[in-house]
Amino acid sequence: MENKIYGIRKLIAISFGIDVFLLCVLFVLSFLVGGSSPERIVLAVFLIPSLYVSCELWSRRVVLDARGVRLEKFLRKKELGWHEITNVGALVLRSRTYLLLTTAKGFVSISNSYENFSHLIQDIAERVDEEKIEEEVRRQIDSPQVNSSELIKFWIAALVMLALIIIKLFF
């Protein structure tokens, strides 16, 4: 069996990356165009976690191979063998869907922010015993829920930061 690799949707990572870039521009401008100390502190408080989250988004992967599922995150990995998975469930919360892989040691969740989420669910369901798969998982294979609300939030944040940059430069 060949490895199948699923990453976070590029549109999400790029949108968030633009937000982080604009936040960096605001932070630099706070030093160059007479920003106050509280302004710099607030921008730094937002910038540092944003940089970490951006690295996390770009490095997240779900790798499926003959041995099992490997979840790769920024600076860490978790592996689950196909035989270790005792239940495959799905949790739907508004526009978010989570695939829940339960093992004897606990569970891991995979959100619908991954590219080709329905194929990811289907690939996992094909490799796990039929009795371990909940009905909600089958429904998600047939009609997956796509979360586009976070993209709208990212672009609104970008517009707000762009407006702040323009105000800082010209007023």
mmCIF file of C-alpha atoms in Angstrom:
data_model
loop_
_atom_site.group_PDB
_atom_site.id
_atom_site.type_symbol
_atom_site.label_atom_id
_atom_site.label_comp_id
_atom_site.label_asym_id
_atom_site.label_seq_id
_atom_site.Cartn_x
_atom_site.Cartn_y
_atom_site.Cartn_z
ATOM 1 C CA MET A 1 0.000 0.000 0.000
ATOM 2 C CA GLU A 2 1.290 3.428 -0.890
ATOM 3 C CA ASN A 3 1.418 6.237 1.641
ATOM 4 C CA LYS A 4 -1.468 8.656 1.474
ATOM 5 C CA ILE A 5 -0.691 12.076 2.884
ATOM 6 C CA TYR A 6 -3.320 14.596 3.891
ATOM 7 C CA GLY A 7 -2.389 18.117 4.932
ATOM 8 C CA ILE A 8 -4.308 21.146 6.106
ATOM 9 C CA ARG A 9 -6.204 22.843 3.290
ATOM 10 C CA LYS A 10 -3.808 25.239 1.570
ATOM 11 C CA LEU A 11 -6.382 28.024 1.491
ATOM 12 C CA ILE A 12 -6.600 27.953 5.290
ATOM 13 C CA ALA A 13 -2.819 27.941 5.748
ATOM 14 C CA ILE A 14 -2.293 30.720 3.183
ATOM 15 C CA SER A 15 -5.072 32.877 4.638
ATOM 16 C CA PHE A 16 -3.686 32.532 8.140
ATOM 17 C CA GLY A 17 -0.160 33.127 6.803
ATOM 18 C CA ILE A 18 -1.307 36.441 5.304
ATOM 19 C CA ASP A 19 -2.742 37.410 8.695
ATOM 20 C CA VAL A 20 0.559 36.592 10.406
ATOM 21 C CA PHE A 21 2.496 38.558 7.785
ATOM 22 C CA LEU A 22 0.268 41.617 8.267
ATOM 23 C CA LEU A 23 0.650 41.278 12.027
ATOM 24 C CA CYS A 24 4.442 41.238 11.557
ATOM 25 C CA VAL A 25 4.180 44.405 9.428
ATOM 26 C CA LEU A 26 2.136 46.082 12.166
ATOM 27 C CA PHE A 27 4.696 45.033 14.767
ATOM 28 C CA VAL A 28 7.600 46.445 12.734
ATOM 29 C CA LEU A 29 5.659 49.643 12.051
ATOM 30 C CA SER A 30 5.091 50.079 15.786
ATOM 31 C CA PHE A 31 8.863 50.542 16.084
ATOM 32 C CA LEU A 32 9.372 52.619 12.937
ATOM 33 C CA VAL A 33 6.360 54.929 13.053
ATOM 34 C CA GLY A 34 6.246 55.907 16.697
ATOM 35 C CA GLY A 35 4.201 53.205 18.359
ATOM 36 C CA SER A 36 3.779 53.142 22.109
ATOM 37 C CA SER A 37 5.125 50.476 24.443
ATOM 38 C CA PRO A 38 1.647 49.047 25.233
ATOM 39 C CA GLU A 39 0.958 48.799 21.500
ATOM 40 C CA ARG A 40 4.192 46.844 20.955
ATOM 41 C CA ILE A 41 3.406 44.551 23.887
ATOM 42 C CA VAL A 42 -0.108 43.819 22.611
ATOM 43 C CA LEU A 43 1.173 43.146 19.094
ATOM 44 C CA ALA A 44 3.915 40.859 20.456
ATOM 45 C CA VAL A 45 1.357 38.979 22.572
ATOM 46 C CA PHE A 46 -0.632 38.273 19.398
ATOM 47 C CA LEU A 47 2.359 37.743 17.107
ATOM 48 C CA ILE A 48 4.256 35.069 19.054
ATOM 49 C CA PRO A 49 1.363 32.561 19.320
ATOM 50 C CA SER A 50 0.349 33.364 15.734
ATOM 51 C CA LEU A 51 3.802 32.402 14.482
ATOM 52 C CA TYR A 52 3.559 29.113 16.378
ATOM 53 C CA VAL A 53 0.066 28.387 15.013
ATOM 54 C CA SER A 54 1.276 29.173 11.498
ATOM 55 C CA CYS A 55 4.119 26.662 11.875
ATOM 56 C CA GLU A 56 1.601 24.168 13.253
ATOM 57 C CA LEU A 57 -0.740 24.636 10.275
ATOM 58 C CA TRP A 58 1.988 24.188 7.677
ATOM 59 C CA SER A 59 3.440 21.082 9.365
ATOM 60 C CA ARG A 60 0.262 19.128 10.138
ATOM 61 C CA ARG A 61 -0.116 15.910 8.193
ATOM 62 C CA VAL A 62 -2.076 12.693 8.450
ATOM 63 C CA VAL A 63 -0.154 9.867 6.807
ATOM 64 C CA LEU A 64 -1.888 6.563 6.089
ATOM 65 C CA ASP A 65 0.233 3.528 5.270
ATOM 66 C CA ALA A 66 0.146 -0.251 5.627
ATOM 67 C CA ARG A 67 1.031 -0.077 9.343
ATOM 68 C CA GLY A 68 -1.535 2.526 10.382
ATOM 69 C CA VAL A 69 -2.138 6.228 10.860
ATOM 70 C CA ARG A 70 0.627 8.715 11.624
ATOM 71 C CA LEU A 71 -0.326 12.190 12.811
ATOM 72 C CA GLU A 72 2.468 14.684 12.291
ATOM 73 C CA LYS A 73 2.388 18.030 14.026
ATOM 74 C CA PHE A 74 4.985 20.722 14.636
ATOM 75 C CA LEU A 75 7.880 19.001 16.451
ATOM 76 C CA ARG A 76 5.888 15.857 17.349
ATOM 77 C CA LYS A 77 4.373 12.695 15.876
ATOM 78 C CA LYS A 78 1.840 10.120 16.986
ATOM 79 C CA GLU A 79 1.380 6.706 15.413
ATOM 80 C CA LEU A 80 -1.606 4.395 15.623
ATOM 81 C CA GLY A 81 -1.551 0.889 14.201
ATOM 82 C CA TRP A 82 -4.664 -0.261 12.377
ATOM 83 C CA HIS A 83 -5.062 -3.034 14.968
ATOM 84 C CA GLU A 84 -4.944 -0.465 17.828
ATOM 85 C CA ILE A 85 -8.004 1.453 16.629
ATOM 86 C CA THR A 86 -11.044 0.234 18.565
ATOM 87 C CA ASN A 87 -13.614 2.734 17.282
ATOM 88 C CA VAL A 88 -13.961 5.300 14.491
ATOM 89 C CA GLY A 89 -16.490 8.006 15.262
ATOM 90 C CA ALA A 90 -17.441 11.450 14.076
ATOM 91 C CA LEU A 91 -18.427 14.506 16.050
ATOM 92 C CA VAL A 92 -20.243 17.323 14.255
ATOM 93 C CA LEU A 93 -20.292 20.736 15.918
ATOM 94 C CA ARG A 94 -21.920 23.409 13.733
ATOM 95 C CA SER A 95 -19.564 23.754 10.753
ATOM 96 C CA ARG A 96 -16.794 21.663 12.308
ATOM 97 C CA THR A 97 -16.491 17.914 11.948
ATOM 98 C CA TYR A 98 -14.015 15.798 13.870
ATOM 99 C CA LEU A 99 -13.070 12.240 13.037
ATOM 100 C CA LEU A 100 -12.390 10.461 16.335
ATOM 101 C CA LEU A 101 -10.033 7.491 16.367
ATOM 102 C CA THR A 102 -10.304 5.668 19.679
ATOM 103 C CA THR A 103 -7.636 3.304 21.003
ATOM 104 C CA ALA A 104 -7.072 1.562 24.330
ATOM 105 C CA LYS A 105 -4.698 4.419 25.273
ATOM 106 C CA GLY A 106 -7.149 7.239 24.442
ATOM 107 C CA PHE A 107 -8.315 8.949 21.301
ATOM 108 C CA VAL A 108 -7.148 11.370 18.641
ATOM 109 C CA SER A 109 -9.240 13.771 16.629
ATOM 110 C CA ILE A 110 -8.816 14.882 13.041
ATOM 111 C CA SER A 111 -10.731 17.983 11.953
ATOM 112 C CA ASN A 112 -12.336 18.752 8.615
ATOM 113 C CA SER A 113 -9.640 21.384 8.023
ATOM 114 C CA TYR A 114 -7.674 18.707 6.178
ATOM 115 C CA GLU A 115 -7.603 18.591 2.387
ATOM 116 C CA ASN A 116 -9.963 15.966 0.883
ATOM 117 C CA PHE A 117 -11.500 15.197 4.267
ATOM 118 C CA SER A 118 -14.091 12.796 2.827
ATOM 119 C CA HIS A 119 -11.315 10.779 1.118
ATOM 120 C CA LEU A 120 -9.385 10.732 4.395
ATOM 121 C CA ILE A 121 -12.417 9.343 6.218
ATOM 122 C CA GLN A 122 -13.040 6.816 3.459
ATOM 123 C CA ASP A 123 -9.406 5.646 3.423
ATOM 124 C CA ILE A 124 -9.472 5.105 7.182
ATOM 125 C CA ALA A 125 -12.866 3.364 7.054
ATOM 126 C CA GLU A 126 -11.592 0.957 4.374
ATOM 127 C CA ARG A 127 -8.748 -0.204 6.614
ATOM 128 C CA VAL A 128 -10.631 -0.593 9.889
ATOM 129 C CA ASP A 129 -13.043 -3.438 10.666
ATOM 130 C CA GLU A 130 -16.609 -2.636 9.662
ATOM 131 C CA GLU A 131 -18.025 -3.077 13.191
ATOM 132 C CA LYS A 132 -15.680 -0.402 14.566
ATOM 133 C CA ILE A 133 -17.123 2.341 12.345
ATOM 134 C CA GLU A 134 -20.038 4.449 13.605
ATOM 135 C CA GLU A 135 -22.946 5.430 11.374
ATOM 136 C CA GLU A 136 -22.060 9.151 11.520
ATOM 137 C CA VAL A 137 -18.715 8.342 9.871
ATOM 138 C CA ARG A 138 -20.543 6.726 6.938
ATOM 139 C CA ARG A 139 -22.752 9.820 6.625
ATOM 140 C CA GLN A 140 -19.662 12.053 6.528
ATOM 141 C CA ILE A 141 -18.169 9.976 3.707
ATOM 142 C CA ASP A 142 -21.309 10.514 1.631
ATOM 143 C CA SER A 143 -21.865 14.188 2.450
ATOM 144 C CA PRO A 144 -18.906 15.812 4.204
ATOM 145 C CA GLN A 145 -19.276 19.153 5.889
ATOM 146 C CA VAL A 146 -16.916 21.869 4.609
ATOM 147 C CA ASN A 147 -15.933 24.605 7.047
ATOM 148 C CA SER A 148 -15.555 27.896 5.192
ATOM 149 C CA SER A 149 -16.452 30.186 8.092
ATOM 150 C CA GLU A 150 -12.874 30.237 9.371
ATOM 151 C CA LEU A 151 -11.677 31.482 5.977
ATOM 152 C CA ILE A 152 -14.077 34.399 6.213
ATOM 153 C CA LYS A 153 -12.749 35.208 9.685
ATOM 154 C CA PHE A 154 -9.145 35.124 8.441
ATOM 155 C CA TRP A 155 -9.915 37.500 5.579
ATOM 156 C CA ILE A 156 -11.825 39.883 7.856
ATOM 157 C CA ALA A 157 -8.805 39.936 10.184
ATOM 158 C CA ALA A 158 -6.559 40.656 7.182
ATOM 159 C CA LEU A 159 -8.762 43.573 6.125
ATOM 160 C CA VAL A 160 -8.741 44.997 9.652
ATOM 161 C CA MET A 161 -4.960 44.749 9.879
ATOM 162 C CA LEU A 162 -4.570 46.254 6.407
ATOM 163 C CA ALA A 163 -6.744 49.191 7.503
ATOM 164 C CA LEU A 164 -4.592 49.597 10.623
ATOM 165 C CA ILE A 165 -1.433 49.595 8.493
ATOM 166 C CA ILE A 166 -2.868 52.251 6.185
ATOM 167 C CA ILE A 167 -3.947 54.395 9.138
ATOM 168 C CA LYS A 168 -0.512 54.008 10.759
ATOM 169 C CA LEU A 169 1.302 55.010 7.556
ATOM 170 C CA PHE A 170 -0.852 57.877 6.355
ATOM 171 C CA PHE A 171 -2.480 59.434 9.407
#
